[in-house]
mmCIF file of C-alpha atoms in Angstrom:
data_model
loop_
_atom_site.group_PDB
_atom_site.id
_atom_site.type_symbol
_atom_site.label_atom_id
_atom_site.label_comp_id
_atom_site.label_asym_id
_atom_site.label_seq_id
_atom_site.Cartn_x
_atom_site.Cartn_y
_atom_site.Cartn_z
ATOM 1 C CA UNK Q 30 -28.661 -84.493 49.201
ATOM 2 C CA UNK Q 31 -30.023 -80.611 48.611
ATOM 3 C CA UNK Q 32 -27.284 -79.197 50.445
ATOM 4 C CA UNK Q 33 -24.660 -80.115 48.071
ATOM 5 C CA UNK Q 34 -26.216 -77.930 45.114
ATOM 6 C CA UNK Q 35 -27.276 -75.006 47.409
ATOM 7 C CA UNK Q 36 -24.050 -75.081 50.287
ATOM 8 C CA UNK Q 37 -25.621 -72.163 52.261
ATOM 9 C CA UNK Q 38 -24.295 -71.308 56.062
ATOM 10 C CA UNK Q 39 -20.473 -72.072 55.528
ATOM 11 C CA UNK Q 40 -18.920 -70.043 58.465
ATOM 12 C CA UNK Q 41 -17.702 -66.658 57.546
ATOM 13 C CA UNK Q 42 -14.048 -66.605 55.965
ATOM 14 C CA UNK Q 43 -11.345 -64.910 58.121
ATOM 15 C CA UNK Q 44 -8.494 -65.321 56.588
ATOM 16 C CA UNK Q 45 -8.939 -64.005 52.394
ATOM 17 C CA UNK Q 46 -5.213 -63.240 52.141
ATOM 18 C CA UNK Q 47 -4.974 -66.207 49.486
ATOM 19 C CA UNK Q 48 -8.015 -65.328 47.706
ATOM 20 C CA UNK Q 49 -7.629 -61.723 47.300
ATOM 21 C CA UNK Q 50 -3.904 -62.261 45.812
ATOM 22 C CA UNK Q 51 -5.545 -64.687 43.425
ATOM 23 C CA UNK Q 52 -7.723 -61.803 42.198
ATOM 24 C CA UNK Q 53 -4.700 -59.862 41.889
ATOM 25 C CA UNK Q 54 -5.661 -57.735 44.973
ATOM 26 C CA UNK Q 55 -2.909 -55.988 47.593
ATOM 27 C CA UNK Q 56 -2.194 -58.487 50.193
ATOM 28 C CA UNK Q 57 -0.549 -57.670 53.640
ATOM 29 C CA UNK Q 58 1.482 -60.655 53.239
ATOM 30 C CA UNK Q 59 2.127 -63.179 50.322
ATOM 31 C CA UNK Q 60 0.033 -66.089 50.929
ATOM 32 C CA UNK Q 61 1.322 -69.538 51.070
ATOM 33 C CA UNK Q 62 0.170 -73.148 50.552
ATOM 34 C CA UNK Q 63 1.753 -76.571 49.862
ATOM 35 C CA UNK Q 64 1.212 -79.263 47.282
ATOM 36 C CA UNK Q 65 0.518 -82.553 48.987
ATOM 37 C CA UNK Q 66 0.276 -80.268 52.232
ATOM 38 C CA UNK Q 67 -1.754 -83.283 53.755
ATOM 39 C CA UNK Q 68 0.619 -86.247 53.431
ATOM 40 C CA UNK Q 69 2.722 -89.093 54.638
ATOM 41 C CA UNK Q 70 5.556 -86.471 55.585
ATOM 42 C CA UNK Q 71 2.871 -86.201 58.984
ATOM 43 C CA UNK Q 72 3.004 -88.694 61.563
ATOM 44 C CA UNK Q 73 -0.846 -87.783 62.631
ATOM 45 C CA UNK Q 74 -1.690 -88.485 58.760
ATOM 46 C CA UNK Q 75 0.575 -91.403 58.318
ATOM 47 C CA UNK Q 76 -2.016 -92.380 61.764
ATOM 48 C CA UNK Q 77 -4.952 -91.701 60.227
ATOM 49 C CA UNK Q 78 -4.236 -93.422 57.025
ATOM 50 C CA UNK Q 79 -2.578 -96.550 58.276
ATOM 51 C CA UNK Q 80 -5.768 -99.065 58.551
ATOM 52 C CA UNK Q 81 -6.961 -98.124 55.207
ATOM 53 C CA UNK Q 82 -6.644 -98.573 51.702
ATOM 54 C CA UNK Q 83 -5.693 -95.221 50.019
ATOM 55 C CA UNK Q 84 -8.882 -95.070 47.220
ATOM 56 C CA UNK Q 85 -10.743 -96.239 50.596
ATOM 57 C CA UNK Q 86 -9.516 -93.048 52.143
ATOM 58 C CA UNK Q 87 -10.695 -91.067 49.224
ATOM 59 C CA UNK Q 88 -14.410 -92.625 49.685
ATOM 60 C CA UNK Q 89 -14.861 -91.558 52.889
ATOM 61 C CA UNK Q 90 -15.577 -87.647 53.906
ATOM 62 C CA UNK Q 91 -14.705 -87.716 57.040
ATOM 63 C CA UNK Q 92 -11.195 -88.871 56.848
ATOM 64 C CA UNK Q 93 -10.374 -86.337 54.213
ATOM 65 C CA UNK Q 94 -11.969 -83.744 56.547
ATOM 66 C CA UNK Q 95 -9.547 -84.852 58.760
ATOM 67 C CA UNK Q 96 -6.545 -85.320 56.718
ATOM 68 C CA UNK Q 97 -7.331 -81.928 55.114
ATOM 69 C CA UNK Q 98 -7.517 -80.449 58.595
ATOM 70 C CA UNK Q 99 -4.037 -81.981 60.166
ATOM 71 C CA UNK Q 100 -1.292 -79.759 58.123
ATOM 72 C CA UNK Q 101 -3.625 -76.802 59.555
ATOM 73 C CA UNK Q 102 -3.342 -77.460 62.871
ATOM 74 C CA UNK Q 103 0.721 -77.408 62.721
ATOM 75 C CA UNK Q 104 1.302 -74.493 60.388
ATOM 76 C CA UNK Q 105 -0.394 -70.378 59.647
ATOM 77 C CA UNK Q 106 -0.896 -71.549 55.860
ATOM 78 C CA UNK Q 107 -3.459 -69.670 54.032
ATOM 79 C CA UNK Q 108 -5.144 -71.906 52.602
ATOM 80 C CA UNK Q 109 -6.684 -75.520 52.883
ATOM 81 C CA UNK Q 110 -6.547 -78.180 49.704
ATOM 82 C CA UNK Q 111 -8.889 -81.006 50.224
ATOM 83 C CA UNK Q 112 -7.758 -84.707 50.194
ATOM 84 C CA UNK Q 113 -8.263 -86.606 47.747
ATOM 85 C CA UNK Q 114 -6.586 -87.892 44.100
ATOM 86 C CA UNK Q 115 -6.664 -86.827 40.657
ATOM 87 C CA UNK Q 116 -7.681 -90.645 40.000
ATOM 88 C CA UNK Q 117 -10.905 -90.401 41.010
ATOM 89 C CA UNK Q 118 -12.195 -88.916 37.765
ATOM 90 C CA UNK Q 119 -10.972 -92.331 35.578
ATOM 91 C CA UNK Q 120 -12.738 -94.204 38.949
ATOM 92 C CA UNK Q 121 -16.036 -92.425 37.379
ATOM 93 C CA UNK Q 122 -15.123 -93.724 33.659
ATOM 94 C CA UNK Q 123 -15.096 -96.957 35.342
ATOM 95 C CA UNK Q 124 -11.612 -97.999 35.703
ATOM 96 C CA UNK Q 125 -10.323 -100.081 38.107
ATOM 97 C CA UNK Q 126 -7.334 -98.154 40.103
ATOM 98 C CA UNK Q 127 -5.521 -99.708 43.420
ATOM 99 C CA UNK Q 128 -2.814 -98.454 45.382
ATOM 100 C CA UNK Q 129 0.210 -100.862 44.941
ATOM 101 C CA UNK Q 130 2.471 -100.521 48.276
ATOM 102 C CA UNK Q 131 6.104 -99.347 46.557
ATOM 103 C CA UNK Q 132 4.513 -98.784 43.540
ATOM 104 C CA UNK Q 133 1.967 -96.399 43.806
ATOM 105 C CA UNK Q 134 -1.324 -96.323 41.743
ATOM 106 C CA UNK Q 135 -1.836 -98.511 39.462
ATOM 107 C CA UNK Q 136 -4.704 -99.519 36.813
ATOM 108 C CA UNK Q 137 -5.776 -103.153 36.349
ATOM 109 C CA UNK Q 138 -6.741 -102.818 32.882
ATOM 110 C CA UNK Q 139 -5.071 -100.075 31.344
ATOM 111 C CA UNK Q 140 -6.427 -98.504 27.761
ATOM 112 C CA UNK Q 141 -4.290 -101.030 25.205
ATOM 113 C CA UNK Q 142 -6.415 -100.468 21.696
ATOM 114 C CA UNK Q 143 -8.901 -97.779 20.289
ATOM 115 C CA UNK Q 144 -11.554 -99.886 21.242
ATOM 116 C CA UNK Q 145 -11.276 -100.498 24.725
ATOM 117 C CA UNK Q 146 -12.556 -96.915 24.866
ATOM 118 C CA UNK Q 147 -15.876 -98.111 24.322
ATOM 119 C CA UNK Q 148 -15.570 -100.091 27.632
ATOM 120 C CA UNK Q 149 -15.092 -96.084 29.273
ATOM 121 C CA UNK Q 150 -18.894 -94.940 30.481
ATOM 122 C CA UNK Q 151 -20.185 -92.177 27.779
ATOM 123 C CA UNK Q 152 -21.760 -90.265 30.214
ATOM 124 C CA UNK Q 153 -20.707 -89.875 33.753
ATOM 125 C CA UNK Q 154 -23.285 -88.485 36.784
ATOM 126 C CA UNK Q 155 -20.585 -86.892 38.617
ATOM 127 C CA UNK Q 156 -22.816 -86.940 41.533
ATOM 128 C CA UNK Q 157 -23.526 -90.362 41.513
ATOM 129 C CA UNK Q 158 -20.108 -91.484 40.867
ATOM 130 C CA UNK Q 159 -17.971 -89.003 42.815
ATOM 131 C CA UNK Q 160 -20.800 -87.205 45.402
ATOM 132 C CA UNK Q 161 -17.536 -88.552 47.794
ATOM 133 C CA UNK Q 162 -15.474 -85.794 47.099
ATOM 134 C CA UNK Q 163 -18.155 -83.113 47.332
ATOM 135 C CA UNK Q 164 -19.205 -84.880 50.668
ATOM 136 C CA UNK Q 165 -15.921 -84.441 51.580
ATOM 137 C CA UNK Q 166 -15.662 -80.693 50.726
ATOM 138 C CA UNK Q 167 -19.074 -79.508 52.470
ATOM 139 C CA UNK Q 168 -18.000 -81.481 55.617
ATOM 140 C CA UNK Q 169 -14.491 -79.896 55.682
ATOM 141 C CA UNK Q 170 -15.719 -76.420 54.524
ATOM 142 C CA UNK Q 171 -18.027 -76.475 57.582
ATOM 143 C CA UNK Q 172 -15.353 -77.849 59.850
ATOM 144 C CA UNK Q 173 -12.497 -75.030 58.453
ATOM 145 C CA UNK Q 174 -14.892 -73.177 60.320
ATOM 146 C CA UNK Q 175 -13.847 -69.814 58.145
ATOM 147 C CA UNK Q 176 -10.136 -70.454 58.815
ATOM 148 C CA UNK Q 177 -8.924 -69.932 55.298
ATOM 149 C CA UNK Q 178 -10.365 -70.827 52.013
ATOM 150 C CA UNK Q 179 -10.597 -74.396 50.634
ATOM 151 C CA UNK Q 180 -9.255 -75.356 47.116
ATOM 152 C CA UNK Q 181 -11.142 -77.971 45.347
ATOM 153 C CA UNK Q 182 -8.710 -79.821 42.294
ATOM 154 C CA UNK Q 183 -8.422 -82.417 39.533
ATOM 155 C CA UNK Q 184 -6.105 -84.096 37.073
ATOM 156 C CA UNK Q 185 -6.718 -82.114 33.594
ATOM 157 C CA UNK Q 186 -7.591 -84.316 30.406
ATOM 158 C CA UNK Q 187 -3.601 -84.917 29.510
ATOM 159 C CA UNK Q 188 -2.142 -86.123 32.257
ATOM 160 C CA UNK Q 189 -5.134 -88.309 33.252
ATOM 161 C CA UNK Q 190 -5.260 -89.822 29.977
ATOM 162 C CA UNK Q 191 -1.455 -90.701 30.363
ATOM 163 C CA UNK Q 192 -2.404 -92.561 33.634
ATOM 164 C CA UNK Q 193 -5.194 -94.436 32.078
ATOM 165 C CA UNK Q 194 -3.075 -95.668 28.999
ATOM 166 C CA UNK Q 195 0.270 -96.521 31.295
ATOM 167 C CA UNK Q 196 -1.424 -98.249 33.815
ATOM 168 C CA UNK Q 197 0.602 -96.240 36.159
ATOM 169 C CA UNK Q 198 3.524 -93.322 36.299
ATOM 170 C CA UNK Q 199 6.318 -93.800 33.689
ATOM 171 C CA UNK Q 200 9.214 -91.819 33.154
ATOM 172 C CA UNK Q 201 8.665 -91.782 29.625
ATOM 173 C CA UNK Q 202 5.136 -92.242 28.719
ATOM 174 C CA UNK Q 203 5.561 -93.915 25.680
ATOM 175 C CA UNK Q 204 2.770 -95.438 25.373
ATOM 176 C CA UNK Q 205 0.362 -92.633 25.677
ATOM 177 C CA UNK Q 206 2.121 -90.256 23.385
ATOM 178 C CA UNK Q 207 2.061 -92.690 20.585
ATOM 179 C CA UNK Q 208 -1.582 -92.696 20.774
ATOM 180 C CA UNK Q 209 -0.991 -88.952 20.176
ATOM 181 C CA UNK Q 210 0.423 -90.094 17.142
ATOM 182 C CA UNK Q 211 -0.898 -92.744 15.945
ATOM 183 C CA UNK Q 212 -4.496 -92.427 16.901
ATOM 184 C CA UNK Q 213 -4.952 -88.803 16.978
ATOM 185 C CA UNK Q 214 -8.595 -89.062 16.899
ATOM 186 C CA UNK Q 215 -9.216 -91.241 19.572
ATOM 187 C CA UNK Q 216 -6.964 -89.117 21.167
ATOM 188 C CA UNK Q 217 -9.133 -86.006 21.457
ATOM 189 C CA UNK Q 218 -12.116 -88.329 21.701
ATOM 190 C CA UNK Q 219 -10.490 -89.673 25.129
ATOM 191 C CA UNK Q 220 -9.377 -86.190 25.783
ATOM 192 C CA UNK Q 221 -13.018 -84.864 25.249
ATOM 193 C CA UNK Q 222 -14.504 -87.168 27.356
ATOM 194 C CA UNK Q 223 -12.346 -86.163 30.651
ATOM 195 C CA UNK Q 224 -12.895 -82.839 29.551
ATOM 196 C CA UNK Q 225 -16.473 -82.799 30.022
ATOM 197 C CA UNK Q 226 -16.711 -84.919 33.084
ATOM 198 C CA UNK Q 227 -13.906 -82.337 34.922
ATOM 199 C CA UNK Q 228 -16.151 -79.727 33.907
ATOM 200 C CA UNK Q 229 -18.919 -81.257 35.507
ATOM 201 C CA UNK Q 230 -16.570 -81.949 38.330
ATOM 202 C CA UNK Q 231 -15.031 -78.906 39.338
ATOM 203 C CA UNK Q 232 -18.496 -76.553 39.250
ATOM 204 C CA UNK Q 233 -19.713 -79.942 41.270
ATOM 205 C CA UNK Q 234 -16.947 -79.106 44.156
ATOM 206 C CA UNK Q 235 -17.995 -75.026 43.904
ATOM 207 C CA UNK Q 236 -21.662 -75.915 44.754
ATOM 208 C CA UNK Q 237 -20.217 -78.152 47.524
ATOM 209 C CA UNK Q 238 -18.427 -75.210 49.047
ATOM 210 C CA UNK Q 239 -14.947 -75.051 46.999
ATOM 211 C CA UNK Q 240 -13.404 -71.353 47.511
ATOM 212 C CA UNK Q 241 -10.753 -72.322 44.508
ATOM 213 C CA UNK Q 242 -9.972 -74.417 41.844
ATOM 214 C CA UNK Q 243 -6.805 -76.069 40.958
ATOM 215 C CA UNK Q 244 -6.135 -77.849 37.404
ATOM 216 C CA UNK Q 245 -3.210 -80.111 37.595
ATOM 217 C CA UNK Q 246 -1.612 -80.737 34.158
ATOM 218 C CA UNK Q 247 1.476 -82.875 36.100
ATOM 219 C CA UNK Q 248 2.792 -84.422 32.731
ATOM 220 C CA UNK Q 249 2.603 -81.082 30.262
ATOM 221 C CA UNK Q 250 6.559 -82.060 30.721
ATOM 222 C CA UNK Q 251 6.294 -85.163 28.674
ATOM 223 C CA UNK Q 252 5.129 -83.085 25.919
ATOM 224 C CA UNK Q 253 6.515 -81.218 23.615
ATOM 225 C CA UNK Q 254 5.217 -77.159 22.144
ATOM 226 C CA UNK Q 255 3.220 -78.869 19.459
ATOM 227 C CA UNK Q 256 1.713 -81.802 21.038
ATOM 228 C CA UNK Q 257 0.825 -79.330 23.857
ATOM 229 C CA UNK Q 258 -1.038 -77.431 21.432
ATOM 230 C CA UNK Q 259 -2.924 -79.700 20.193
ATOM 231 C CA UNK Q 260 -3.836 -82.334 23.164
ATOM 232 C CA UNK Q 261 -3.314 -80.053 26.387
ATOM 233 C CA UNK Q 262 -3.963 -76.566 25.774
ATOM 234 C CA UNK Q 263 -7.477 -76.813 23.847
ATOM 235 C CA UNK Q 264 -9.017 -79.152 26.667
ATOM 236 C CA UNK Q 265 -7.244 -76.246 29.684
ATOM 237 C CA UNK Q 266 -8.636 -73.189 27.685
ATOM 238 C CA UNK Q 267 -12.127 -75.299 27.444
ATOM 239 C CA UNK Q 268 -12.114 -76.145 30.946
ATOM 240 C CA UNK Q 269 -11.878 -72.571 32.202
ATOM 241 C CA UNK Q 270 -14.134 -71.189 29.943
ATOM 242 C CA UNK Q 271 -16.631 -73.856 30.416
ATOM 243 C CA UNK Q 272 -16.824 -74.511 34.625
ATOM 244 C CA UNK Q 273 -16.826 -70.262 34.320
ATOM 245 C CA UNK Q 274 -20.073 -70.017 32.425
ATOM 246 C CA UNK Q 275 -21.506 -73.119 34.013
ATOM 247 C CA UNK Q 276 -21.153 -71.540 37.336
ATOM 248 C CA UNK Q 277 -22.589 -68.597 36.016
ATOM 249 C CA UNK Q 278 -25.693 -70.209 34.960
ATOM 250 C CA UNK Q 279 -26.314 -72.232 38.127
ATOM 251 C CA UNK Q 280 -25.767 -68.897 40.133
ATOM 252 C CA UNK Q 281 -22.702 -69.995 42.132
ATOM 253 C CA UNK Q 282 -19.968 -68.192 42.868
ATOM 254 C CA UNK Q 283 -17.167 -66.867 40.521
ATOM 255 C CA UNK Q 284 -14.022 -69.596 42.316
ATOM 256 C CA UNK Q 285 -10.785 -68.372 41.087
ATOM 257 C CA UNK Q 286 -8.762 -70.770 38.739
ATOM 258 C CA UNK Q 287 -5.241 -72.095 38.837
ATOM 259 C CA UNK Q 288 -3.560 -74.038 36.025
ATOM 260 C CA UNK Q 289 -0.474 -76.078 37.562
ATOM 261 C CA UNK Q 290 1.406 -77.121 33.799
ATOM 262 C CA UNK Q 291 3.985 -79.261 35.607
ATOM 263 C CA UNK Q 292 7.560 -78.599 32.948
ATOM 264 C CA UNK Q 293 5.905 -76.207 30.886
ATOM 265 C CA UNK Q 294 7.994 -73.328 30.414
ATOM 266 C CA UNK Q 295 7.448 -73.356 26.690
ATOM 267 C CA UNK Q 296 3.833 -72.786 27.062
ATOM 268 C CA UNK Q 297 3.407 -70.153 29.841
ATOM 269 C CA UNK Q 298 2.388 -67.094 27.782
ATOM 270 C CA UNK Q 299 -0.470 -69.237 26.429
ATOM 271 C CA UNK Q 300 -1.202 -70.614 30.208
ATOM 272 C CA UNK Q 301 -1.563 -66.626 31.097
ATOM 273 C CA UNK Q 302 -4.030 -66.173 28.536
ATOM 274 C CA UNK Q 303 -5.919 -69.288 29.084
ATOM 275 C CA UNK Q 304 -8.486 -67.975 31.409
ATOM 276 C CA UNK Q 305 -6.980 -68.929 34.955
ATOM 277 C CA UNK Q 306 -6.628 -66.560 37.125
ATOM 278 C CA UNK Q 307 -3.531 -67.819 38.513
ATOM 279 C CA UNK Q 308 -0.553 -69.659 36.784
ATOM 280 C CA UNK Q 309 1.242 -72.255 39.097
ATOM 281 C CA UNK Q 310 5.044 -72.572 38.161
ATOM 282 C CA UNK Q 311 7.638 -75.417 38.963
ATOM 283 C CA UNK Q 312 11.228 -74.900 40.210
ATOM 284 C CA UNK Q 313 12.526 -74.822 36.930
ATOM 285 C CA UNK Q 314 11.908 -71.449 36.085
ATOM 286 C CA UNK Q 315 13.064 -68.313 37.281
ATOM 287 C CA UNK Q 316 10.650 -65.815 38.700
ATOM 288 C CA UNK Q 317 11.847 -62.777 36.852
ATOM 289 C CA UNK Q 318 11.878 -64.589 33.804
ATOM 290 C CA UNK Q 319 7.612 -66.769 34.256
ATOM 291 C CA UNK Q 320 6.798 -62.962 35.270
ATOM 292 C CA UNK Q 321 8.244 -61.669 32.148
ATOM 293 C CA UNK Q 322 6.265 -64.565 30.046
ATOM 294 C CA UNK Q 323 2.961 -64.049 32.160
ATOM 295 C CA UNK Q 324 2.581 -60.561 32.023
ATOM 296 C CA UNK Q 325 0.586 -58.321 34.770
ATOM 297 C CA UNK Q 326 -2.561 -59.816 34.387
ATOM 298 C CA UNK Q 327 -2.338 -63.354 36.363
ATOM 299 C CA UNK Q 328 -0.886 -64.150 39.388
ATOM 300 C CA UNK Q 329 2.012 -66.623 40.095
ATOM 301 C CA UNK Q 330 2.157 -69.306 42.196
ATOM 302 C CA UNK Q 331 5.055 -71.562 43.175
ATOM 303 C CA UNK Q 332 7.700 -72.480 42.920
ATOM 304 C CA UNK Q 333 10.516 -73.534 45.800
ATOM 305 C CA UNK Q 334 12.387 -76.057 44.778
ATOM 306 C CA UNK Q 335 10.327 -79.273 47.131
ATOM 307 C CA UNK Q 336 14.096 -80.547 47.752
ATOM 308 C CA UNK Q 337 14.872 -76.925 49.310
ATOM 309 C CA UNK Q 338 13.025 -78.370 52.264
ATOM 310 C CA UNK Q 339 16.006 -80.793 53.190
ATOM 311 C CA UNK Q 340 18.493 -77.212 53.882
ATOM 312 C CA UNK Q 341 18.760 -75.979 57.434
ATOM 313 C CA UNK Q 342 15.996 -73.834 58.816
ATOM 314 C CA UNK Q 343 17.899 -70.454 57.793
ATOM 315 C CA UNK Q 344 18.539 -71.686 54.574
ATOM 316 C CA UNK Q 345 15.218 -72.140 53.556
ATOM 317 C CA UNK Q 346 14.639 -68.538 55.053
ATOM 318 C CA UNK Q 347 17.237 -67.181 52.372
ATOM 319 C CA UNK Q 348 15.729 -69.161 49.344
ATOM 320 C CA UNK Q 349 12.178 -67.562 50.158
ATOM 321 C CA UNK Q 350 13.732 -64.424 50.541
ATOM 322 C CA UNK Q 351 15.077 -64.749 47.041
ATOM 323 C CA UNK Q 352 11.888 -66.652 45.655
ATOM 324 C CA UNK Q 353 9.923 -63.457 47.220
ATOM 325 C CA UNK Q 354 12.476 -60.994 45.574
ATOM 326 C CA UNK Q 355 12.127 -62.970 42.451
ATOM 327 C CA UNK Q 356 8.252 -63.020 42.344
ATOM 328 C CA UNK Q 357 7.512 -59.730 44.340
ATOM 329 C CA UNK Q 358 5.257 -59.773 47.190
ATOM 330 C CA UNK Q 359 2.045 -59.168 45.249
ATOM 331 C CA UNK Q 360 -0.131 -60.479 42.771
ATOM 332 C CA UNK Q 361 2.020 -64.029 43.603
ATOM 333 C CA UNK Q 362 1.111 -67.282 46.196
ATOM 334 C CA UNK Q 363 3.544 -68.683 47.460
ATOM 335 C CA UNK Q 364 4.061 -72.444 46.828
ATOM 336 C CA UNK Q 365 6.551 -75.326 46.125
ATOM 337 C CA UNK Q 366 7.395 -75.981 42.811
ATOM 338 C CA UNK Q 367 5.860 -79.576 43.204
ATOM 339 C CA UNK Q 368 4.566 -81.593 46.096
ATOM 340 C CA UNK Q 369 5.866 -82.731 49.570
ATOM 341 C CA UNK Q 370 8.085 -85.375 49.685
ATOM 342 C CA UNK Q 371 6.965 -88.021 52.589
ATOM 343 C CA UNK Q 372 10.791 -88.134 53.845
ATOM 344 C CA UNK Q 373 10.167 -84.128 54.932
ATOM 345 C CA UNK Q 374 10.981 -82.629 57.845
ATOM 346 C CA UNK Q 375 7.629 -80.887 59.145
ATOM 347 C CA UNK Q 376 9.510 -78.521 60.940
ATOM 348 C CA UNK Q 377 11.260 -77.611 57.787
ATOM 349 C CA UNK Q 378 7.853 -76.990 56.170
ATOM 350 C CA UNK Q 379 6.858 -74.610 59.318
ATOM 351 C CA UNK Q 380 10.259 -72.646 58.855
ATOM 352 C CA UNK Q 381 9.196 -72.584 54.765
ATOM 353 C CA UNK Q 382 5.761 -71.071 55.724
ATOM 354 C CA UNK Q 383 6.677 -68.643 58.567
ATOM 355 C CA UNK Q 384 9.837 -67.529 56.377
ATOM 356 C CA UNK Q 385 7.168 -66.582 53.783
ATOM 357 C CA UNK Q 386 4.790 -64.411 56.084
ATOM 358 C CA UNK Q 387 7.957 -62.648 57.699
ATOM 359 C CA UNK Q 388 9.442 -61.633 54.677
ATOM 360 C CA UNK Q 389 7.000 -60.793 52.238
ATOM 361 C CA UNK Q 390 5.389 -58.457 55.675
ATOM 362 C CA UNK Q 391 9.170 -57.249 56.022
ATOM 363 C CA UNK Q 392 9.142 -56.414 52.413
ATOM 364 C CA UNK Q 393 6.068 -54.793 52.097
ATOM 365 C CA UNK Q 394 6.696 -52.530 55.049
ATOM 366 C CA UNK Q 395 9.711 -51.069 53.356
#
């Protein structure tokens, strides 16, 4: 198991592009990704994936080498995000989570009272409980063979609480807010807890060979400014600080940081000073105006509309035109403003990534 704390030989990186715009570095082109770029919108994944229970999937490294290799072999992205799920960390607390067909994930015994916290493991041996995932990274790092750079993620402390206390998605999430105010100080107890296993997490998937780190905060939108504040922003800042000086004191390398506040508008100018080194925006927002809220010092990522993908082929080339305008061609990653939608066209996503490279290179030339 030595190899997963000192990942040495990984195959020398060709492709930087994303990496150096996520420093903030000149780029010869704007780099470009996908959310949920390895999904059921593939045939080849929807292959790969149809024998096997989804969490089963998750378990095993070589499948999510493989599903994090397919989307690669289709389109010139710039970078690679491994498979897996942001319910894997609440796996490691010792919830049960299956994948209902139609329904999506779903928890058998959600978090109903204060006390069923108690049933949560205290302390959590991220190795021994999720060693899967950073498996899963070394494997695929190797196999990238230097390609691009690979982006480890997970769910941050809000939005995985929410799961834990719905039992599942919601569109309202009712039940986990009024914890926020009714039992405040479980709350942050809860909230504390994921925090310090995510820490323990992410720096986990850097010493397994993650290039990048994503943070996904995908219900910041069922909170308001003030809730933020108190149960989503103290547990992002902590995170970044925290996995920063970890990796610093194991010796491993410096991964950039993205924080992915899913509806957040209200919050961005305290997302660019959180300590990420990029700021991932949804479709909601206009460029000029997150750029204006961010400052100079972080880059953007996002944000086409997902639905944008639907248009005709030149379509989609005049919306990343305009996104690209927007954004400018540096100091930004291109992205959707959410994931892929399993209904997608993949040649729509190949006209979405090419339409990025020949525009932002068009741009920069003149």
């Amino acid at each position: 198991c030595s190899f997963i704390h000192s990942p040495k030989g990984f195959p020398k990186l060709k492709n930087d592009t994303f990496l150096r715009a996520a420093r903030g570095e000149e780029t010869e082109h704007t780099p470009v990704w996908c959310m949920r770029q390895a999904g059921r919108y593939l045939p080849e994944f929807r292959e790969t994936r149809a024998a096997q229970d989804f969490f089963a999937t998750c378990r095993s490294p070589k499948l999510c080498c493989e599903l994090t290799l397919q989307p690669l072999r289709r389109f010139p992205l710039d970078a690679a995000i491994i498979f897996s799920d942001i319910l894997v960390v609440p796996q490691a607390l010792g919830m049960e989570v299956v994948m209902v067909p139609g329904k999506g994930p779903t928890f058998t015994e959600p978090l109903k009272e204060v006390e069923d916290l108690l049933k949560l493991r205290q302390k959590v041996d991220v190795t021994a409980e999720l060693g899967y995932v950073f498996q899963a990274i070394t494997l695929t790092r190797h196999s990238l063979e230097g390609r691009v750079p690979l982006i480890g993620f997970s769910g941050a402390p809000w939005t995985l609480m929410s799961y834990m206390i719905e039992g599942g998605g919601s569109t309202t999430m009712a039940k986990a807010k009024s914890w926020l105010y009714c039992h405040p100080e479980a709350s942050h107890r809860l909230l504390r807890l994921l925090a310090d296993v995510i820490i323990d997490y992410l720096v986990g998937q850097v010493a397994a060979g993650a290039q990048a780190l994503q943070l996904f905060e995908s219900h910041a939108g069922h909170l308001g400014p003030e809730q933020f504040e108190d149960y989503a922003l103290p547990y992002i800042r902590d995170i970044a600080q925290a996995v920063k000086s970890k990796l610093k004191e194991e010796a491993l390398p410096l991964v950039p940081m993205i924080i992915f506040a899913k509806d957040a508008h209200y919050a961005l100018r305290d997302l660019a000073s959180a300590g990420y080194e990029v700021v991932g925006l949804d479709w909601t927002i206009r460029p000029q105006e997150a750029r204006a809220q961010t400052g100079r010092d972080v880059t953007l990522q996002g944000n086409l509309d997902p639905c944008a993908l639907y248009a005709p082929k030149e379509k989609i080339g005049e919306l990343v035109k305009k996104m690209l305008e927007g954004f400018g061609t540096q100091r930004y990653i291109a992205n959707l403003g959410h994931g892929l939608y399993p209904d997608m066209n993949p040649e729509h996503v190949g006209a979405f990534v090419e339409a990025v490279h020949a525009h932002s290179r068009h741009i920069n030339k003149h």
